[in-house]
mmCIF file of C-alpha atoms in Angstrom:
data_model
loop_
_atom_site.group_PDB
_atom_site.id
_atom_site.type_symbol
_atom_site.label_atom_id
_atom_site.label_comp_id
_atom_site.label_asym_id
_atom_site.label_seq_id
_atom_site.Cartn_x
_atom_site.Cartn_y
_atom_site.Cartn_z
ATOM 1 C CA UNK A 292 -24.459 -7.251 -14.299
ATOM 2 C CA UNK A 293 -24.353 -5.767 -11.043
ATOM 3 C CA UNK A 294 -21.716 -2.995 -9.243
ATOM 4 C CA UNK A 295 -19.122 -4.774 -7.407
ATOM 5 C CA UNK A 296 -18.439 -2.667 -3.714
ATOM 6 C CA UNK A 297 -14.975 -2.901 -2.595
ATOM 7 C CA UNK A 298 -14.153 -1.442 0.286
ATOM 8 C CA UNK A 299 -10.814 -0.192 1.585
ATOM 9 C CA UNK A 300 -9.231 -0.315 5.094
ATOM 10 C CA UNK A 301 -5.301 0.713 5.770
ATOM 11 C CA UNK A 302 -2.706 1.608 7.852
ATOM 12 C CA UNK A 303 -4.015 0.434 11.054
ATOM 13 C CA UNK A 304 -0.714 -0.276 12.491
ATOM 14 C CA UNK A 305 -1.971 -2.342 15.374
ATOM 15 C CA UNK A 306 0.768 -3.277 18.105
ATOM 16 C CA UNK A 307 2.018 -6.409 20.012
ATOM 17 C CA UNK A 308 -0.730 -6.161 22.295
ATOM 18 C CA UNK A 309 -3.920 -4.769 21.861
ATOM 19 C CA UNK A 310 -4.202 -1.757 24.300
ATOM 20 C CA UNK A 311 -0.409 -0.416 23.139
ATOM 21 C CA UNK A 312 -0.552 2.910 21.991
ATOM 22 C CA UNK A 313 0.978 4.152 18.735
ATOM 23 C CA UNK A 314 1.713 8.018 18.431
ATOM 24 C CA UNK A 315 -0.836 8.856 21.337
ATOM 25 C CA UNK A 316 -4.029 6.705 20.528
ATOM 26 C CA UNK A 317 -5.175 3.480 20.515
ATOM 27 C CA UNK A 318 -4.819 1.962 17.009
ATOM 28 C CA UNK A 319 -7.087 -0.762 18.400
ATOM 29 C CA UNK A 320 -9.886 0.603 19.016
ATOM 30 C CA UNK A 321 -9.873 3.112 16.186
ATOM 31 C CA UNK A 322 -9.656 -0.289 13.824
ATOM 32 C CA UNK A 323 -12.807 -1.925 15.782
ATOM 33 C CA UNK A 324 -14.567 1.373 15.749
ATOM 34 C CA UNK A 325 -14.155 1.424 11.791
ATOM 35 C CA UNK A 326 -15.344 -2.249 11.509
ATOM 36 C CA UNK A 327 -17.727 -1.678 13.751
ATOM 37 C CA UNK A 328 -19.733 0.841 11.476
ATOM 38 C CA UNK A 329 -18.254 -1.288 8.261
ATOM 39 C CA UNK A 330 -20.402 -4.221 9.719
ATOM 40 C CA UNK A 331 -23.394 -1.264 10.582
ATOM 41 C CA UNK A 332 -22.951 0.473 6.823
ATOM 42 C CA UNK A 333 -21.476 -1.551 4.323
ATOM 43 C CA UNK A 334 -21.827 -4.901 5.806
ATOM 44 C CA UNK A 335 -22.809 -6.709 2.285
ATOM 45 C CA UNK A 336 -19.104 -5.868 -0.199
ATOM 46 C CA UNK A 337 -17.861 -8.074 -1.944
ATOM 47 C CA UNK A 338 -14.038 -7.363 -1.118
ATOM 48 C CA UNK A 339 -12.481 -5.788 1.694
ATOM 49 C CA UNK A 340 -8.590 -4.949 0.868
ATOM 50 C CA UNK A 341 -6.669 -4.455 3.608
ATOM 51 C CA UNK A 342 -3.765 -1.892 2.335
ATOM 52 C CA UNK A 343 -0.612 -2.236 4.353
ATOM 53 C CA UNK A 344 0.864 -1.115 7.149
ATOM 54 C CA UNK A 345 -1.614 -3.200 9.050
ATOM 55 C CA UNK A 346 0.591 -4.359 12.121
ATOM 56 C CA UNK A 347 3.516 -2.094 13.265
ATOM 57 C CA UNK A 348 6.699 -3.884 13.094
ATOM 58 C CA UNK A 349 4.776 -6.676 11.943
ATOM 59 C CA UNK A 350 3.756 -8.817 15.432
ATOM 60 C CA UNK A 351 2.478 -12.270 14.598
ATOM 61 C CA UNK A 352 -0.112 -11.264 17.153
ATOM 62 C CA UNK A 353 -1.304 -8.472 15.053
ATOM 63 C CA UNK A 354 -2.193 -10.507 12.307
ATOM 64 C CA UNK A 355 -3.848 -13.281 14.521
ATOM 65 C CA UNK A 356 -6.425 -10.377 15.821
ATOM 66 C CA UNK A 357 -6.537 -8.493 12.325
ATOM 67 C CA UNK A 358 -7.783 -12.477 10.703
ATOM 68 C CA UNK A 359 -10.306 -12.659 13.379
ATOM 69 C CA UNK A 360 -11.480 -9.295 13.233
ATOM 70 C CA UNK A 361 -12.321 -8.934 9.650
ATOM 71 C CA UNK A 362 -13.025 -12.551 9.125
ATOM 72 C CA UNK A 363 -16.347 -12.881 6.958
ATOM 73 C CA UNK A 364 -16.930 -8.941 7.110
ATOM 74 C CA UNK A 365 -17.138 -9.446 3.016
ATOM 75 C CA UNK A 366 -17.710 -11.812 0.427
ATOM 76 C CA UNK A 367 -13.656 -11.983 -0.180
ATOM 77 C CA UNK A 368 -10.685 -10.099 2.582
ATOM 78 C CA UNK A 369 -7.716 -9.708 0.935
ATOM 79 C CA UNK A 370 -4.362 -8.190 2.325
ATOM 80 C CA UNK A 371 -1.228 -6.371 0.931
ATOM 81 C CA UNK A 372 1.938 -5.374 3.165
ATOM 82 C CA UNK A 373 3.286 -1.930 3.751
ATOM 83 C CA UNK A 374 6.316 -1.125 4.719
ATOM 84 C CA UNK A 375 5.741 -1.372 8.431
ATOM 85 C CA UNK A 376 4.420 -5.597 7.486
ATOM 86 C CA UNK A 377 5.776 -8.292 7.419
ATOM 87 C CA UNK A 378 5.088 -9.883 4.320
ATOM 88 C CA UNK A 379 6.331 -13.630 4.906
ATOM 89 C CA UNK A 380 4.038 -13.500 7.862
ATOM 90 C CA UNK A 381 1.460 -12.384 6.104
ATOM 91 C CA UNK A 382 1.559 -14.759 3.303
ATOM 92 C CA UNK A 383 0.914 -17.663 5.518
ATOM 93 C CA UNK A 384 -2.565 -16.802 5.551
ATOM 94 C CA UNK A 385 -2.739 -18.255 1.987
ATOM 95 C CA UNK A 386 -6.992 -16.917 1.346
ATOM 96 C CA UNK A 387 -6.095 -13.499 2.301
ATOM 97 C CA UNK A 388 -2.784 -13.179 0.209
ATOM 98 C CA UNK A 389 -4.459 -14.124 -2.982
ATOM 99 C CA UNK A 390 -3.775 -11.096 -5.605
ATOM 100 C CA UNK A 391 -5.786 -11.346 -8.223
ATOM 101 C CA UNK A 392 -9.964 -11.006 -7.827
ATOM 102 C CA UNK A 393 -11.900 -11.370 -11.201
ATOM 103 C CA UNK A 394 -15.811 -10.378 -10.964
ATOM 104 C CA UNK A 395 -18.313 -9.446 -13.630
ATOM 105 C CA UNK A 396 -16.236 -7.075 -15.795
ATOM 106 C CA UNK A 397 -13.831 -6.157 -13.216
ATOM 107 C CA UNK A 398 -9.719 -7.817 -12.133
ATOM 108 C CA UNK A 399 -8.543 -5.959 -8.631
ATOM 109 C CA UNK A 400 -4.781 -6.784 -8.613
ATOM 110 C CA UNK A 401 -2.689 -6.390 -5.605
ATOM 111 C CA UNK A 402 0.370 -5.522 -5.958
ATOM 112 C CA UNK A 403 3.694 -5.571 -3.221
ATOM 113 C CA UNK A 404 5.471 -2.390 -3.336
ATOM 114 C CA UNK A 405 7.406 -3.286 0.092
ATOM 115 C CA UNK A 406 10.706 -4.342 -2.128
ATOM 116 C CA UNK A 407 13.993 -2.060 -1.739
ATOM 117 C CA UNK A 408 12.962 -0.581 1.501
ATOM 118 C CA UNK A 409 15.126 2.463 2.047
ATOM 119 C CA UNK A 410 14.815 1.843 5.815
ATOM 120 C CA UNK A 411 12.630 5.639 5.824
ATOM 121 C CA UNK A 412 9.299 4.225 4.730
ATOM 122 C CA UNK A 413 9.674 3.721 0.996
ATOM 123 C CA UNK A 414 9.279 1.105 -1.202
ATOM 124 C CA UNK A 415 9.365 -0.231 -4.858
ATOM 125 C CA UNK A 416 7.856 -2.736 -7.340
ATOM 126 C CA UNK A 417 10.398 -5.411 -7.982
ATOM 127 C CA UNK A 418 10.956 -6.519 -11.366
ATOM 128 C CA UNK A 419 9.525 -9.673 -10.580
ATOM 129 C CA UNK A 420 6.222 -8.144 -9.469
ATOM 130 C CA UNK A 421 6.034 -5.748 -12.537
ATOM 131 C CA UNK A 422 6.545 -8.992 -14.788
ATOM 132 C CA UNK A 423 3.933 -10.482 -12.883
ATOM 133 C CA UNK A 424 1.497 -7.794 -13.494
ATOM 134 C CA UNK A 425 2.158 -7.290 -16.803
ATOM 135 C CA UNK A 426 1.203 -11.476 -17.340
ATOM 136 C CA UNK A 427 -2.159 -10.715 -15.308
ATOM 137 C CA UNK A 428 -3.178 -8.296 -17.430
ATOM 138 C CA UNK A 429 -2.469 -9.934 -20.292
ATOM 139 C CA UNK A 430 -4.697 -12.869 -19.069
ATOM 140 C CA UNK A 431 -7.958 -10.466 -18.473
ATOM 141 C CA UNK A 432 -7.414 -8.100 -21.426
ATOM 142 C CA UNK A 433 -11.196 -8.016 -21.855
ATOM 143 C CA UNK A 434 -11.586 -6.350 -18.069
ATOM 144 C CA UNK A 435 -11.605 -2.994 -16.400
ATOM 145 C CA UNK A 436 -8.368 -2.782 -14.124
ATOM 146 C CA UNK A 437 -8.012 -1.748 -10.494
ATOM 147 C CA UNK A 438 -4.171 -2.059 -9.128
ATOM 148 C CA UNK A 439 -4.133 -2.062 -5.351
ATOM 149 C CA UNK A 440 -0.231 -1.159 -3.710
ATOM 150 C CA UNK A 441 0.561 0.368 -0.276
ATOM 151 C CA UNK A 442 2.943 3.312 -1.618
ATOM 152 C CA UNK A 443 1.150 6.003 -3.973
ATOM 153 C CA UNK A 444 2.530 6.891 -7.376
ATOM 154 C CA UNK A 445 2.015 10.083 -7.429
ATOM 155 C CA UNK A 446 3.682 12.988 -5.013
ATOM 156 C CA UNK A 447 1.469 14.817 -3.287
ATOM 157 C CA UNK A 448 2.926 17.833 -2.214
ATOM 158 C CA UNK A 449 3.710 16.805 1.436
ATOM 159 C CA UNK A 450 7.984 17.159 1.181
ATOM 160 C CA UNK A 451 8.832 14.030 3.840
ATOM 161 C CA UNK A 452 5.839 11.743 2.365
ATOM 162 C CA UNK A 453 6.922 12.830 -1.549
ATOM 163 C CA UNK A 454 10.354 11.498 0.126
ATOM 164 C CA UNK A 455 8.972 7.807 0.465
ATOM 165 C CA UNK A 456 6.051 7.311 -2.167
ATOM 166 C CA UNK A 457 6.713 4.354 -4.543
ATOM 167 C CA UNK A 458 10.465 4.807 -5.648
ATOM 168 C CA UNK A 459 9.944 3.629 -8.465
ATOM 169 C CA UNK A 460 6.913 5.118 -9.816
ATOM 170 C CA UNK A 461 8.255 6.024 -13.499
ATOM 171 C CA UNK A 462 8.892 2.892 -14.630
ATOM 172 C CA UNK A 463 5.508 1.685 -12.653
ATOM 173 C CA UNK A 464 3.692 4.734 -14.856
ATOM 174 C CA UNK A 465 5.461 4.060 -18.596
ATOM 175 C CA UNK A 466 4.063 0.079 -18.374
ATOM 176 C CA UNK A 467 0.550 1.460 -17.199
ATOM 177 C CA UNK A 468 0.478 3.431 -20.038
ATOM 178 C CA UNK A 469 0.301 0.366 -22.122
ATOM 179 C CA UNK A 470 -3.063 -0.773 -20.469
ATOM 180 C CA UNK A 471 -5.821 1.173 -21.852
ATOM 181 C CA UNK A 472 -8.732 -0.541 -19.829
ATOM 182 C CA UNK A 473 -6.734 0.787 -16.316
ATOM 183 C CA UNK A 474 -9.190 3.158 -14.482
ATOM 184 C CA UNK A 475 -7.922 2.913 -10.788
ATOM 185 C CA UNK A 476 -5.138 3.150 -8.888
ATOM 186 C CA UNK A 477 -5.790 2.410 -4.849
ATOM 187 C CA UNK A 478 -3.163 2.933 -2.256
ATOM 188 C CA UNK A 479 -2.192 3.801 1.419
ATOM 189 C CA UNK A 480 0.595 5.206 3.221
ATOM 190 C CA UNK A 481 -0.388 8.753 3.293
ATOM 191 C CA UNK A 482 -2.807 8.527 5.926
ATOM 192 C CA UNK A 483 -4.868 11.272 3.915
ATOM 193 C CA UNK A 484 -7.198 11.511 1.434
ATOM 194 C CA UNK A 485 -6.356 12.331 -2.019
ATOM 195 C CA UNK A 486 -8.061 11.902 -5.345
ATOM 196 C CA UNK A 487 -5.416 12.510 -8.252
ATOM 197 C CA UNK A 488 -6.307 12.337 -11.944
ATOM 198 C CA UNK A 489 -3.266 11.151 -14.226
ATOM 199 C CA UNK A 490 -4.568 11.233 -18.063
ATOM 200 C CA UNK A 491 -7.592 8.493 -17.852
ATOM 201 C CA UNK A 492 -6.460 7.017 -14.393
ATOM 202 C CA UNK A 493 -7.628 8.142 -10.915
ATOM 203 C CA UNK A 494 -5.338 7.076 -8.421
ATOM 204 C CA UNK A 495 -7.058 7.135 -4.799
ATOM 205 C CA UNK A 496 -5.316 7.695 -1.828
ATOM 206 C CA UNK A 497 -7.284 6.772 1.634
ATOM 207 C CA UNK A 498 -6.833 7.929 5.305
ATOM 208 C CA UNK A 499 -5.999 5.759 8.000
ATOM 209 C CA UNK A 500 -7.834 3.655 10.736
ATOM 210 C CA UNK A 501 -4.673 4.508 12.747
ATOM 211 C CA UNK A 502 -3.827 8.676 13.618
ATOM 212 C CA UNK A 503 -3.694 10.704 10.474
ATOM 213 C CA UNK A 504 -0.885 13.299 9.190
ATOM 214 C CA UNK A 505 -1.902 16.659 7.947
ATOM 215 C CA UNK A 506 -1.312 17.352 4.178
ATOM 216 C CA UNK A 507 1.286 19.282 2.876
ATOM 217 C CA UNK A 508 4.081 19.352 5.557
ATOM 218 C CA UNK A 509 7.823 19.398 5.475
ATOM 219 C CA UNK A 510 8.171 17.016 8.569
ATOM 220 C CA UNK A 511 5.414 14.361 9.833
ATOM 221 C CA UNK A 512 2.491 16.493 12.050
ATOM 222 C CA UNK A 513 -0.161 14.503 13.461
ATOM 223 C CA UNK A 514 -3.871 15.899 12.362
ATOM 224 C CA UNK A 515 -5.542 17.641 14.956
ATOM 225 C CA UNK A 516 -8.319 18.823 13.353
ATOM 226 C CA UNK A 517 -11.563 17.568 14.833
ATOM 227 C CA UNK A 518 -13.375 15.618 12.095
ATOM 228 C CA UNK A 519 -9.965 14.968 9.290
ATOM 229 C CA UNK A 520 -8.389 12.968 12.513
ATOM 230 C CA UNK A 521 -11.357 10.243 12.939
ATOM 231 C CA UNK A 522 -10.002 6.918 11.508
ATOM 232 C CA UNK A 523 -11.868 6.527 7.958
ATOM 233 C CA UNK A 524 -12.377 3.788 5.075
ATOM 234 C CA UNK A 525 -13.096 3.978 1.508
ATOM 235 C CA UNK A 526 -16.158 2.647 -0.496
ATOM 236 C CA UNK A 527 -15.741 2.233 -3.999
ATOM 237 C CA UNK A 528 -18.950 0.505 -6.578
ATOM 238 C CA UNK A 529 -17.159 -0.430 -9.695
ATOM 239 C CA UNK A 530 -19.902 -0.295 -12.495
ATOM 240 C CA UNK A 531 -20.259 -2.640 -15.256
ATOM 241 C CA UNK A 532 -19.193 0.253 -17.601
ATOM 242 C CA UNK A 533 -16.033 0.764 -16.197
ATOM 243 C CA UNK A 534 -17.015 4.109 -14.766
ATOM 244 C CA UNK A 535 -17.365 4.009 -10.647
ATOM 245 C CA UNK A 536 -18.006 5.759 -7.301
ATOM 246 C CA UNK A 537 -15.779 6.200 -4.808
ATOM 247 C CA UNK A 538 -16.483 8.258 -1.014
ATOM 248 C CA UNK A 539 -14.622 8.430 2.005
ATOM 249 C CA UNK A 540 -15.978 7.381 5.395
ATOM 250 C CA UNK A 541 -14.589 9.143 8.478
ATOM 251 C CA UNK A 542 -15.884 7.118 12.156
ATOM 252 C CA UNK A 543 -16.508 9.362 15.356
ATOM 253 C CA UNK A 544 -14.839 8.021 18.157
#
């Protein structure tokens, strides 16, 4: 059986029109830069997830350019929302709003983590989601799990970020713990990198297309340093073991 490459794109929080600027840059361009050396690098994956937070304020025109952008750049595009989406809009593209992908001895299941908004950026799992899970897995008990969700889990030691990660994240963690064939946990949000082990589960955090934020800060601080501020992706080969890869891309611009 061969690997399965997914790779990850987030928080590109394109605007109404395409040469708006968010915080200072062009989110644009940073997003076509990234596809642009996807297409050059890691043209042949067989998923590209799209993690939330892809349009700000969620602009039907956002969406319209995200479909055509990354149309065919893998063998499957799926998206999630984040809490800067909006999801209804987003589920009218029915093929990318799909949430469950089943390959060789792998399921990738999205999850929505946009319920309960706090109006500050946070988000939960609604029961109804967690139910839903919890069926899915049951279904493909015989494969390796990777959960895909905007908000992380975990804190990571940046106070206003720790202040929004997935409000819920206790009861998320005590029904994991019932899946023993869960290896990865995939999120956005953070607009950093972060790799964080939790018993047998790795949950990945990647950095955004859009500006970053430096790590570890009371209040939000855009990243100036040279090379952590270039938009970035994630490339993950899920082996037939259940063991994997995983690196982090960063694009000059």
């Amino acid at each position: 059986m061969d690997n399965i490459r997914v790779v990850q794109v987030t928080d590109c929080h394109l605007q109404e029109n395409a040469d708006d600027p968010f915080k200072g840059f062009n989110p644009e361009q940073r997003l076509l830069n990234t596809l642009q050396q996807l297409r050059s690098e890691d043209a042949d994956s067989d998923l590209l997830l799209l993690s939330g937070d892809l349009v700000h304020h969620g602009y039907a025109s956002g969406y319209q350019r995200l479909q055509r952008y990354t149309d065919g750049m893998a063998k499957e595009v799926r998206w999630i929302p984040g809490n800067h989406d909006d999801a209804a809009r987003m589920r009218e593209y029915q093929a990318l709003f799909e949430k469950v992908f089943v390959q060789g001895d792998w399921c990738i299941i999205m999850l929505d983590s946009t319920a309960e908004p706090d109006g500050k950026g946070g988000g939960a799992l609604s029961q109804t989601e967690l139910d839903w899970l919890a069926s899915v897995v049951a279904e493909h008990a015989d494969k390796y799990l990777l959960l895909v969700l905007h908000h992380p889990p975990v804190a990571v030691g940046s106070q206003w970020q720790d202040s929004i990660m997935l409000a819920n994240a206790e009861a998320f963690w005590t029904q994991l713990k019932k899946y023993k064939n869960l290896k990865l946990i995939v999120c956005g949000h953070l607009h950093q990198a972060h790799q964080i082990e939790v018993g047998q589960v790795c949950v990945l955090a990647t950095p955004a297309t859009a500006p970053q934020f430096k790590v570890s800060t009371v209040e939000p601080e855009i990243e100036s340093d040279p090379y952590l501020s270039q938009p970035a992706y994630r490339v993950i080969d899920l082996l037939p073991d259940g063991k994997y890869t995983t690196r982090v891309k960063r694009v000059p611009v």
